[in-house]
């Protein structure tokens, strides 16, 4: 497979996964803002998903409708849903021969939906939850269509590597920013709704209730988001899938590059798998998550140099 094609498939998938994460987070945080209108701040969301300075984030932190418009259709926000879906579609368009017609149709439909001139007005006037739900369905349709129609070859491997690498970075980012609000103190008492909305923003609320019967505890939240291999957005689940799909790229032509990246992924995978919630807090949650994000970015950089022809 040409490096240009692999690069486009990889980034198409990363952009679509990022879009899904942003929409889920916006939906749950908007619901949270309605429960706690006086105290709620959008600053954590802006820290995770935008490149705004602290001063700019503070200025927008209490304007729910303004944040939604900026995050969904903001043309001057490089990480808005509009701009990310446009990037995903451009990558898909450049490799139409390597994806299915159904996948291209999903990308195209999502692109035209978010580009609708009425979208900004709807976010200001109508119920934002309904609008965000509708956009989420486009992303879910894309994911399901990809899984059902895409041939299990190299292209599918690059799509899944991009998807799970982006997912792992998002989970680490969300956990890091949310715990920074309580100064990474696992024993700090906070409203249980705080942990509830954190888990709901990454679709982990129902699994948490089934796994932990004693109510919401910060330590258990970390355990689920980092270490639970049954949770599809955990770090350990995501890196296991990155490793699985990367192993399918092995060939005699790229043995040296493959072995180098395989070692990096295996090292990171072992660090996460052999951690416990106690060892993570002994090391320091912030340090652990920072090192995890650095490791994930390093894997992405190595892929770029070895497989996508980046200099």
Coordinates of C-alpha atoms in Angstrom, one line a residue:
X1 CA 0.0 0.0 0.0
X2 CA 1.3 3.5 -0.9
X3 CA 2.3 5.6 2.1
X4 CA 0.0 8.4 0.9
X5 CA -3.0 6.0 1.0
X6 CA -2.1 4.6 4.4
X7 CA -1.7 8.2 5.8
X8 CA -5.1 9.3 4.5
X9 CA -6.9 6.2 5.9
X10 CA -5.1 6.6 9.3
X11 CA -6.0 10.3 9.6
X12 CA -9.5 9.9 8.2
X13 CA -10.1 7.5 11.1
X14 CA -8.5 9.6 13.7
X15 CA -10.6 12.6 12.7
X16 CA -13.8 10.6 12.8
X17 CA -13.0 9.2 16.3
X18 CA -12.1 12.7 17.5
X19 CA -15.4 14.0 16.2
X20 CA -17.3 11.3 18.1
X21 CA -15.4 12.2 21.3
X22 CA -16.1 15.9 20.9
X23 CA -19.8 15.4 20.3
X24 CA -20.3 13.0 23.2
X25 CA -18.4 15.4 25.5
X26 CA -20.5 18.4 24.4
X27 CA -23.8 16.5 24.8
X28 CA -23.1 15.4 28.4
X29 CA -21.5 18.6 29.5
X30 CA -24.4 20.6 28.2
X31 CA -26.8 18.4 30.2
X32 CA -24.5 19.0 33.2
X33 CA -24.6 22.7 32.7
X34 CA -28.4 22.7 32.9
X35 CA -28.2 20.9 36.2
X36 CA -25.7 23.3 37.7
X37 CA -26.2 26.6 35.9
X38 CA -24.4 28.7 38.5
X39 CA -21.2 26.7 39.0
X40 CA -20.7 24.9 35.7
X41 CA -17.7 25.9 33.6
X42 CA -16.8 24.8 30.0
X43 CA -13.1 25.4 30.6
X44 CA -12.2 21.7 31.0
X45 CA -13.8 21.0 27.6
X46 CA -12.1 23.9 26.0
X47 CA -8.7 22.8 27.5
X48 CA -9.1 19.3 26.0
X49 CA -10.4 20.0 22.6
X50 CA -9.2 23.5 21.6
X51 CA -6.0 25.5 21.2
X52 CA -7.4 28.5 23.1
X53 CA -5.2 30.3 25.6
X54 CA -6.3 30.2 29.3
X55 CA -7.5 33.8 29.0
X56 CA -9.6 33.0 25.9
X57 CA -11.0 29.8 27.5
X58 CA -12.0 31.8 30.7
X59 CA -13.8 34.4 28.6
X60 CA -16.0 31.6 27.0
X61 CA -16.3 29.3 30.0
X62 CA -19.8 30.3 31.0
X63 CA -21.4 30.8 27.6
X64 CA -22.9 27.4 26.8
X65 CA -24.5 28.3 23.5
X66 CA -21.4 30.2 22.4
X67 CA -19.2 27.2 23.3
X68 CA -21.4 24.8 21.3
X69 CA -21.4 27.0 18.3
X70 CA -17.6 27.4 18.5
X71 CA -17.0 23.7 19.0
X72 CA -19.5 22.4 16.3
X73 CA -19.5 25.0 13.5
X74 CA -16.7 27.4 14.4
X75 CA -14.8 28.0 11.1
X76 CA -11.9 29.7 13.0
X77 CA -11.6 26.7 15.4
X78 CA -9.4 24.1 13.7
X79 CA -10.8 21.5 16.1
X80 CA -14.5 22.2 15.5
X81 CA -16.7 19.3 14.3
X82 CA -17.1 21.2 11.0
X83 CA -13.4 21.4 10.3
X84 CA -12.6 17.9 11.5
X85 CA -15.3 16.3 9.4
X86 CA -14.1 18.3 6.4
X87 CA -10.6 17.0 7.0
X88 CA -11.9 13.4 7.3
X89 CA -13.9 13.8 4.1
X90 CA -10.9 15.2 2.2
X91 CA -8.8 12.3 3.3
X92 CA -11.6 9.9 2.3
X93 CA -12.0 11.6 -1.1
X94 CA -8.3 11.2 -1.9
X95 CA -8.5 7.4 -1.3
X96 CA -12.0 6.6 -2.6
X97 CA -10.6 3.5 -4.4
X98 CA -9.5 2.1 -1.1
X99 CA -12.7 2.6 0.9
X100 CA -16.2 1.3 0.2
X101 CA -18.9 3.3 -1.5
X102 CA -21.0 3.0 1.6
X103 CA -18.2 4.6 3.8
X104 CA -17.8 7.5 1.3
X105 CA -21.5 8.1 1.4
X106 CA -21.5 8.2 5.2
X107 CA -18.6 10.7 5.2
X108 CA -20.4 12.8 2.6
X109 CA -23.7 12.8 4.4
X110 CA -22.0 13.8 7.7
X111 CA -20.1 16.6 5.9
X112 CA -23.3 18.1 4.4
X113 CA -25.2 17.8 7.6
X114 CA -22.7 19.8 9.7
X115 CA -22.2 22.3 6.8
X116 CA -25.9 23.1 6.8
X117 CA -26.2 26.9 7.0
X118 CA -29.0 26.6 9.6
X119 CA -26.8 24.6 12.0
X120 CA -25.5 27.7 13.9
X121 CA -29.0 29.1 14.3
X122 CA -30.3 25.7 15.5
X123 CA -27.6 25.5 18.1
X124 CA -28.7 28.9 19.4
X125 CA -32.5 28.4 19.4
X126 CA -33.4 24.7 19.5
X127 CA -32.6 21.9 21.9
X128 CA -28.8 21.3 21.5
X129 CA -29.1 17.7 22.8
X130 CA -31.3 16.7 19.9
X131 CA -28.9 18.4 17.4
X132 CA -25.8 16.7 18.9
X133 CA -27.6 13.3 19.0
X134 CA -28.4 13.7 15.3
X135 CA -24.7 14.4 14.5
X136 CA -23.6 11.5 16.7
X137 CA -25.8 9.2 14.6
X138 CA -23.8 10.1 11.5
X139 CA -20.6 9.1 13.2
X140 CA -22.1 5.9 14.5
X141 CA -23.4 5.0 11.0
X142 CA -19.9 5.6 9.7
X143 CA -18.3 3.3 12.3
X144 CA -20.8 0.5 11.8
X145 CA -20.6 0.8 8.0
X146 CA -16.8 0.7 8.1
X147 CA -16.9 -2.4 10.3
X148 CA -19.4 -4.2 8.1
X149 CA -18.1 -3.3 4.6
X150 CA -14.4 -2.7 4.8
X151 CA -12.1 -5.5 3.6
X152 CA -9.8 -6.9 6.3
X153 CA -6.5 -5.8 4.7
X154 CA -3.8 -3.3 5.3
X155 CA -6.3 -0.4 4.8
X156 CA -8.5 -1.7 7.6
X157 CA -5.5 -2.1 9.9
X158 CA -4.5 1.6 9.4
X159 CA -8.1 2.7 10.0
X160 CA -8.2 0.8 13.3
X161 CA -4.8 1.9 14.4
X162 CA -5.8 5.5 13.9
X163 CA -9.2 5.0 15.6
X164 CA -7.8 3.4 18.8
X165 CA -4.8 5.6 19.1
X166 CA -7.0 8.7 19.0
X167 CA -9.4 7.1 21.5
X168 CA -6.6 6.3 24.0
X169 CA -5.3 9.9 23.8
X170 CA -8.8 11.3 24.4
X171 CA -9.4 9.1 27.4
X172 CA -6.1 10.1 29.0
X173 CA -6.8 13.8 28.2
X174 CA -10.3 13.7 29.7
X175 CA -9.1 11.9 32.8
X176 CA -6.2 14.3 33.3
X177 CA -8.2 17.5 32.9
X178 CA -11.1 16.3 35.1
X179 CA -8.8 15.2 37.9
X180 CA -6.8 18.4 37.7
X181 CA -10.1 20.1 39.0
X182 CA -9.6 18.2 42.3
X183 CA -5.8 18.6 42.3
X184 CA -5.4 14.8 41.6
X185 CA -6.4 14.0 45.1
X186 CA -8.2 10.6 45.1
X187 CA -9.5 11.2 48.6
X188 CA -10.9 14.6 47.9
X189 CA -14.7 14.6 48.4
X190 CA -16.6 15.8 45.4
X191 CA -20.2 15.6 44.2
X192 CA -21.0 12.1 42.8
X193 CA -22.5 13.8 39.8
X194 CA -19.0 15.0 38.9
X195 CA -17.8 11.4 38.3
X196 CA -21.1 10.5 36.8
X197 CA -20.9 13.1 34.0
X198 CA -17.2 12.2 33.5
X199 CA -18.1 8.6 32.8
X200 CA -21.1 9.5 30.7
X201 CA -19.0 11.7 28.5
X202 CA -16.9 8.6 27.5
X203 CA -19.9 6.2 27.6
X204 CA -18.6 4.4 30.7
X205 CA -21.5 5.1 33.1
X206 CA -23.5 1.9 32.7
X207 CA -20.5 -0.3 32.9
X208 CA -19.3 1.4 36.1
X209 CA -22.7 0.8 37.8
X210 CA -22.5 -2.9 36.8
X211 CA -18.9 -3.2 38.0
X212 CA -18.8 -1.2 41.2
X213 CA -21.6 -1.4 43.7
X214 CA -20.4 1.0 46.3
X215 CA -21.1 4.3 44.6
X216 CA -18.8 6.7 42.9
X217 CA -15.1 6.8 44.0
X218 CA -12.3 8.5 42.2
X219 CA -10.0 5.4 42.5
X220 CA -12.6 3.2 40.8
X221 CA -13.1 5.8 38.0
X222 CA -9.4 5.7 37.3
X223 CA -9.4 1.9 37.4
X224 CA -12.1 1.7 34.8
X225 CA -10.8 4.3 32.4
X226 CA -7.2 3.1 32.5
X227 CA -7.2 -0.7 33.4
X228 CA -10.6 -2.3 32.5
X229 CA -10.1 -4.3 29.3
X230 CA -13.9 -4.8 29.0
X231 CA -14.4 -1.0 28.7
X232 CA -13.9 -0.1 25.0
X233 CA -12.6 3.4 25.8
X234 CA -10.0 2.4 28.4
X235 CA -6.3 2.9 27.8
X236 CA -5.6 -0.8 28.1
X237 CA -8.4 -1.8 25.7
X238 CA -7.3 0.8 23.1
X239 CA -3.6 -0.1 23.2
X240 CA -4.4 -3.8 22.9
X241 CA -6.3 -3.1 19.7
X242 CA -3.6 -0.8 18.3
X243 CA -1.1 -3.7 18.9
X244 CA -3.5 -6.3 17.3
X245 CA -3.9 -4.3 14.1
X246 CA -0.3 -3.2 13.9
X247 CA 0.8 -6.8 14.0
X248 CA -1.1 -7.4 10.8
X249 CA 1.2 -5.0 9.0
X250 CA 4.3 -7.2 9.5
X251 CA 6.2 -8.2 6.3
X252 CA 9.7 -8.9 5.3
X253 CA 9.9 -5.5 3.4
X254 CA 9.6 -3.4 6.5
X255 CA 11.0 -5.7 9.2
X256 CA 13.3 -3.1 10.8
X257 CA 10.7 -0.3 11.1
X258 CA 8.1 -2.8 12.2
X259 CA 10.2 -4.2 15.0
X260 CA 11.0 -0.7 16.3
X261 CA 7.4 0.4 16.5
X262 CA 6.3 -3.1 17.7
X263 CA 8.7 -2.7 20.6
X264 CA 7.4 0.8 21.4
X265 CA 3.8 -0.4 21.4
X266 CA 4.7 -3.5 23.5
X267 CA 6.5 -1.4 26.0
X268 CA 3.6 0.9 26.5
X269 CA 1.2 -1.9 26.6
X270 CA 3.2 -3.7 29.3
X271 CA 3.4 -0.5 31.4
X272 CA -0.4 -0.1 31.4
X273 CA -1.3 -3.8 31.7
X274 CA 1.0 -4.3 34.8
X275 CA -0.2 -1.2 36.5
X276 CA -2.7 -1.1 39.3
X277 CA -4.8 1.8 40.6
X278 CA -2.6 1.8 43.7
X279 CA 0.7 1.9 41.7
X280 CA -0.8 4.7 39.5
X281 CA -1.5 6.9 42.4
X282 CA 1.8 6.1 44.1
X283 CA 3.5 7.3 40.9
X284 CA 1.2 10.2 40.6
X285 CA -1.9 10.2 38.4
X286 CA -0.8 13.3 36.5
X287 CA 2.7 11.9 35.8
X288 CA 1.2 8.6 34.7
X289 CA -1.3 10.2 32.3
X290 CA 1.3 12.6 30.9
X291 CA 3.8 9.7 30.3
X292 CA 0.9 7.8 28.7
X293 CA 0.1 10.6 26.3
X294 CA 3.7 11.1 25.5
X295 CA 4.1 7.4 24.7
X296 CA 1.0 7.5 22.5
X297 CA 2.2 10.5 20.6
X298 CA 5.6 8.9 20.1
X299 CA 3.9 5.8 18.6
X300 CA 2.0 8.1 16.2
X301 CA 5.2 10.0 15.3
X302 CA 7.0 6.7 14.6
X303 CA 4.2 5.5 12.4
X304 CA 4.4 8.8 10.5
X305 CA 8.1 8.4 9.8
X306 CA 8.1 4.7 9.0
X307 CA 4.8 4.2 7.2
X308 CA 3.6 7.6 5.9
X309 CA 6.8 9.0 4.6
X310 CA 7.0 12.0 7.0
X311 CA 10.5 13.4 7.2

